[in-house]
Amino acid sequence: MQSSFKELRYIGRRLLRSPAFAAISVLTLAVGIGANTAIFSVVNGVILRPLPYPDSEQLVGLWHSAPGIGIPEFNQSETTYKLYSELNRTFAGIGLYDNLTLNLIDGGEPVRLQSASASSSLFRVLAVPPALGRVFTEEDDRLGGAPIVVLSDEFWKRRFGSDPSIVGRTIVLDGEALEVIGIMPAGFGFPDKETQLWVPHRIDPADLGLANFNCYAIGRLGSGVVLETAEADLNRLLPQLPEVYPGEFTAALMENAQIAAQVNSLHEDEVGDVAQILWILLGTVGFVLLIACANVANLFLVRAEGRQREVAVRTALGAGWGDLVRYFLAESITLAILGGIVGLGLAYAGIQLLVTLSPGNIPRLDEVGLHGTVLIFTGAISIVAGLLFGAMPILRYGRPNLVTSLKEGGRGGSSGRQTHKARNLLVVSQVALALVLLVGSGLMVRSFWSLRNVDPGFDAEGILTLRLSLPETEYSGARDVAAFHQRLLETIRVLPGVEVAGAITNLPMTDTDSNSGVTVEDFPVAPGEIPPVIRTNVAAPGYFEAMGIALQSGRTFERRDHEEVTGAVVVSRGFERRFWPVGSALGKRVAPGLPDENETRWWTIVGVVGDVRDDGLQANAPEMIYYPMVSPGGDDEAGWIPNTMSFAIRTAVPPTTLATPIRQAIWSLDPHLPIANVQTTAAIVSDSTARTAFTMLLLTIAAAVALLLGTVGIYGVVSYVVSQRTREIGVRMALGATQGEVGRMVVRQGLAIASAGVVIGLIGAFALTRLMSALLFGVSSTDPMTFAAVAALLFAVTVAASYIPARRAAGVDPMEALRYE
């Protein structure tokens, strides 16, 4: 210990005598270590940490697939939940839930709350007890039970000031008084952190929709049960569904659709495809750290060369090879640890920036931070980095030639050449790593540019959107709902600055959609077959005009389509191409669901509109069918009149300036309606590319840092070469070499190093960029234009980095150089 402390004091004195070397080394390492720590903290929080539930590895998500009709994954129905929960042999419990929104009215401004309906078994499956009161019991699951609600900790604190007496009192949600029976603990949020309250999910046995797969379920595996066993258990039960719950979903339909149960880890369901992005980013910043280590190793080689006599003296006095190893590594690890400490500060700032910049669809960001695992990671990579760059002088000078080293001016040509090779090798590796990062960044930039140039199928400029939910207790009939939507649209349309307004059930690119079977009269479905599943929407007059969706043929909805049972529908161009690739869809008839000779109501296609990229710019536009609302003069059974609608208002003024007038117009009709998701369609489109933009930004920053460090490395090596060859340059110029020839010789030296790095980097990039193929859009992972542009950029940077040393070499005075030597 005493010897170690003495060595540390000695290292401290040496570093204080070389403050520039110490500062540059620490800051270079801090950038690399800080970047790795910041990204690893996200990887740890999002991917590696277990979910915040007891024994969370036993939690699974229950899904279905139907490859026979091209559906890779879909939800649960109440019937499948009852079947699985009552007859399974492998689960300790299964819970059912669904997302919903509820309107809070308590005398102040109405608020729309993200909520969930949940079976009592859901809380038992999650194994999280309430902080106050109780959660639902099996008695609460029964139809006709008392109106009750459980609050989240965040909502309780924000709305009720952490008042414990709220338990047992009532709050008014959607016009109904519900008793608060419990408060969940801080940090609990299911199905996501935005969920603010839970109400019982009550199943009506008389109204079990066999084909309504609009719920979600999770399960807790029994002791020792693995995913494959649980999945096989559910697939054993699934064929019994039509027999246990007879209805429209027959055994033949299930067989034709190839419906199967699917069991996923709940952790996997929550993380989704974001894991691939984060691992790629972590690998990227790992490259940055390697480049930083190479830069510091170059500094160490220069520093070690000046200390050859000191090493030789130590050896002559009896120091062994192990002592010399400790001598070099102690200093390198000390610098690395200092770099790690500074890097933690940079990482903390980087984490705050990452959380701010990251798109909202990255899960579990609230769990990201400098936790113990992250600190251990930082310490480990700091020590590994110290070992990496500290090894270079050991390999080069660990066994000194005593005679040569102790001789005055003992630096030989051989020594210089060997050091030169080592430094060249380091810079070649820097250039190769930087090229890989630059290619990755370039591919993401091209992907982002391609996305920005994709036509979404609507004109996103100048549109304000919002979403309204009408409480069923006050708007219970289709006529009431449709009449309100019509009155509201008429009120909005006369506001100054409004050009046209419309409404639809689900706006494009908002992660809300509805799909249902559609029977096409020209293509009848055989008994036992499932009709094509098509994306469906209910649209009000003016919607297509407000969104700027182009009319291809026919007409869009008119007011009479919503006031009379005209049976008019509008379809997308993709729908028309699928069924009538030659000819027109106009006048053709469709029916929702399965056809029934006695009850089928046929709808006539009156218009074809352009395709809309409903799932985002990256995805192809789905085939779409739009049904009309039927209001006061129509039949309650003639259409689907949803209580929740999204409104699109095209304006002649900046859209956000109309937010307040529109809000006042809504409250003039119903002062108790909360308004949600007030945003422009331009913002919605931007959000759809947010994850690509986020990945592009981080890769570009990493590539820029790598390019900077690589440039510094090239400059350092070329400068070193010039200083080592001063005498040679003097001789050349004395023998008649011109300044231009000397400058070109120095630049060629830099280009030779860069060429080797570019060749190796291109091979590495060709192999590694394939890993990011799923992140790209409109560009190949081996895009030749990107590879060529990056290689050209590196050569240009090399010429720039070599220019100053080349000018210095060209300005050498032959007589002074020869006299100095």
PDB file of N, CA and C in Angstrom, residues 631-663:
ATOM      1  N   SER A 631     -76.980  10.896 -38.904  1.00  0.00           N
ATOM      2  CA  SER A 631     -77.424  11.731 -37.795  1.00  0.00           C
ATOM      3  C   SER A 631     -78.941  11.814 -37.706  1.00  0.00           C
ATOM      4  N   PRO A 632     -79.538  12.925 -37.184  1.00  0.00           N
ATOM      5  CA  PRO A 632     -80.928  12.914 -36.718  1.00  0.00           C
ATOM      6  C   PRO A 632     -81.940  12.263 -37.636  1.00  0.00           C
ATOM      7  N   GLY A 633     -81.806  12.446 -38.930  1.00  0.00           N
ATOM      8  CA  GLY A 633     -82.847  11.890 -39.784  1.00  0.00           C
ATOM      9  C   GLY A 633     -82.645  10.431 -40.110  1.00  0.00           C
ATOM     10  N   GLY A 634     -81.545   9.856 -39.657  1.00  0.00           N
ATOM     11  CA  GLY A 634     -81.230   8.494 -40.067  1.00  0.00           C
ATOM     12  C   GLY A 634     -81.640   7.447 -39.066  1.00  0.00           C
ATOM     13  N   ASP A 635     -81.082   6.264 -39.267  1.00  0.00           N
ATOM     14  CA  ASP A 635     -81.412   5.084 -38.471  1.00  0.00           C
ATOM     15  C   ASP A 635     -80.250   4.810 -37.530  1.00  0.00           C
ATOM     16  N   ASP A 636     -80.549   4.610 -36.244  1.00  0.00           N
ATOM     17  CA  ASP A 636     -79.488   4.346 -35.281  1.00  0.00           C
ATOM     18  C   ASP A 636     -78.633   3.141 -35.678  1.00  0.00           C
ATOM     19  N   GLU A 637     -79.185   2.211 -36.428  1.00  0.00           N
ATOM     20  CA  GLU A 637     -78.443   1.018 -36.795  1.00  0.00           C
ATOM     21  C   GLU A 637     -77.764   1.162 -38.155  1.00  0.00           C
ATOM     22  N   ALA A 638     -77.870   2.324 -38.779  1.00  0.00           N
ATOM     23  CA  ALA A 638     -77.380   2.466 -40.151  1.00  0.00           C
ATOM     24  C   ALA A 638     -75.881   2.706 -40.239  1.00  0.00           C
ATOM     25  N   GLY A 639     -75.237   3.092 -39.181  1.00  0.00           N
ATOM     26  CA  GLY A 639     -73.815   3.361 -39.240  1.00  0.00           C
ATOM     27  C   GLY A 639     -73.190   3.270 -37.869  1.00  0.00           C
ATOM     28  N   TRP A 640     -71.896   3.445 -37.800  1.00  0.00           N
ATOM     29  CA  TRP A 640     -71.183   3.407 -36.528  1.00  0.00           C
ATOM     30  C   TRP A 640     -70.949   4.854 -36.125  1.00  0.00           C
ATOM     31  N   ILE A 641     -71.527   5.261 -35.029  1.00  0.00           N
ATOM     32  CA  ILE A 641     -71.415   6.652 -34.603  1.00  0.00           C
ATOM     33  C   ILE A 641     -70.573   6.673 -33.322  1.00  0.00           C
ATOM     34  N   PRO A 642     -69.255   6.775 -33.452  1.00  0.00           N
ATOM     35  CA  PRO A 642     -68.405   6.705 -32.264  1.00  0.00           C
ATOM     36  C   PRO A 642     -68.518   7.960 -31.402  1.00  0.00           C
ATOM     37  N   ASN A 643     -68.453   7.756 -30.088  1.00  0.00           N
ATOM     38  CA  ASN A 643     -68.477   8.896 -29.178  1.00  0.00           C
ATOM     39  C   ASN A 643     -67.181   9.690 -29.234  1.00  0.00           C
ATOM     40  N   THR A 644     -66.104   9.038 -29.609  1.00  0.00           N
ATOM     41  CA  THR A 644     -64.808   9.711 -29.698  1.00  0.00           C
ATOM     42  C   THR A 644     -64.468   9.979 -31.156  1.00  0.00           C
ATOM     43  N   MET A 645     -64.223  11.237 -31.483  1.00  0.00           N
ATOM     44  CA  MET A 645     -63.888  11.619 -32.859  1.00  0.00           C
ATOM     45  C   MET A 645     -62.714  12.599 -32.832  1.00  0.00           C
ATOM     46  N   SER A 646     -61.954  12.585 -33.924  1.00  0.00           N
ATOM     47  CA  SER A 646     -60.895  13.571 -34.123  1.00  0.00           C
ATOM     48  C   SER A 646     -61.349  14.570 -35.175  1.00  0.00           C
ATOM     49  N   PHE A 647     -61.061  15.834 -34.936  1.00  0.00           N
ATOM     50  CA  PHE A 647     -61.481  16.906 -35.834  1.00  0.00           C
ATOM     51  C   PHE A 647     -60.269  17.492 -36.543  1.00  0.00           C
ATOM     52  N   ALA A 648     -60.428  17.757 -37.832  1.00  0.00           N
ATOM     53  CA  ALA A 648     -59.385  18.380 -38.640  1.00  0.00           C
ATOM     54  C   ALA A 648     -59.918  19.686 -39.191  1.00  0.00           C
ATOM     55  N   ILE A 649     -59.211  20.785 -38.913  1.00  0.00           N
ATOM     56  CA  ILE A 649     -59.670  22.118 -39.326  1.00  0.00           C
ATOM     57  C   ILE A 649     -58.577  22.766 -40.171  1.00  0.00           C
ATOM     58  N   ARG A 650     -58.852  22.969 -41.461  1.00  0.00           N
ATOM     59  CA  ARG A 650     -57.898  23.668 -42.330  1.00  0.00           C
ATOM     60  C   ARG A 650     -58.133  25.165 -42.188  1.00  0.00           C
ATOM     61  N   THR A 651     -57.032  25.885 -42.011  1.00  0.00           N
ATOM     62  CA  THR A 651     -57.134  27.308 -41.697  1.00  0.00           C
ATOM     63  C   THR A 651     -56.399  28.164 -42.720  1.00  0.00           C
ATOM     64  N   ALA A 652     -56.814  29.422 -42.776  1.00  0.00           N
ATOM     65  CA  ALA A 652     -56.131  30.407 -43.619  1.00  0.00           C
ATOM     66  C   ALA A 652     -55.141  31.214 -42.799  1.00  0.00           C
ATOM     67  N   VAL A 653     -55.039  30.928 -41.513  1.00  0.00           N
ATOM     68  CA  VAL A 653     -54.133  31.613 -40.592  1.00  0.00           C
ATOM     69  C   VAL A 653     -53.283  30.551 -39.914  1.00  0.00           C
ATOM     70  N   PRO A 654     -52.224  30.931 -39.162  1.00  0.00           N
ATOM     71  CA  PRO A 654     -51.458  29.914 -38.424  1.00  0.00           C
ATOM     72  C   PRO A 654     -52.395  29.060 -37.573  1.00  0.00           C
ATOM     73  N   PRO A 655     -52.364  27.742 -37.738  1.00  0.00           N
ATOM     74  CA  PRO A 655     -53.365  26.871 -37.088  1.00  0.00           C
ATOM     75  C   PRO A 655     -53.463  27.046 -35.578  1.00  0.00           C
ATOM     76  N   THR A 656     -52.330  27.199 -34.898  1.00  0.00           N
ATOM     77  CA  THR A 656     -52.364  27.268 -33.439  1.00  0.00           C
ATOM     78  C   THR A 656     -53.088  28.505 -32.926  1.00  0.00           C
ATOM     79  N   THR A 657     -53.212  29.553 -33.768  1.00  0.00           N
ATOM     80  CA  THR A 657     -53.911  30.755 -33.307  1.00  0.00           C
ATOM     81  C   THR A 657     -55.410  30.517 -33.167  1.00  0.00           C
ATOM     82  N   LEU A 658     -55.907  29.420 -33.758  1.00  0.00           N
ATOM     83  CA  LEU A 658     -57.337  29.128 -33.667  1.00  0.00           C
ATOM     84  C   LEU A 658     -57.678  28.175 -32.515  1.00  0.00           C
ATOM     85  N   ALA A 659     -56.669  27.738 -31.775  1.00  0.00           N
ATOM     86  CA  ALA A 659     -56.923  26.781 -30.699  1.00  0.00           C
ATOM     87  C   ALA A 659     -57.906  27.338 -29.680  1.00  0.00           C
ATOM     88  N   THR A 660     -57.707  28.573 -29.249  1.00  0.00           N
ATOM     89  CA  THR A 660     -58.600  29.162 -28.241  1.00  0.00           C
ATOM     90  C   THR A 660     -60.002  29.393 -28.781  1.00  0.00           C
ATOM     91  N   PRO A 661     -60.188  30.003 -29.960  1.00  0.00           N
ATOM     92  CA  PRO A 661     -61.552  30.159 -30.488  1.00  0.00           C
ATOM     93  C   PRO A 661     -62.284  28.834 -30.666  1.00  0.00           C
ATOM     94  N   ILE A 662     -61.585  27.811 -31.107  1.00  0.00           N
ATOM     95  CA  ILE A 662     -62.228  26.509 -31.286  1.00  0.00           C
ATOM     96  C   ILE A 662     -62.604  25.903 -29.939  1.00  0.00           C
ATOM     97  N   ARG A 663     -61.722  26.066 -28.964  1.00  0.00           N
ATOM     98  CA  ARG A 663     -62.036  25.579 -27.615  1.00  0.00           C
ATOM     99  C   ARG A 663     -63.300  26.261 -27.081  1.00  0.00           C
TER     100      ARG A 663
END
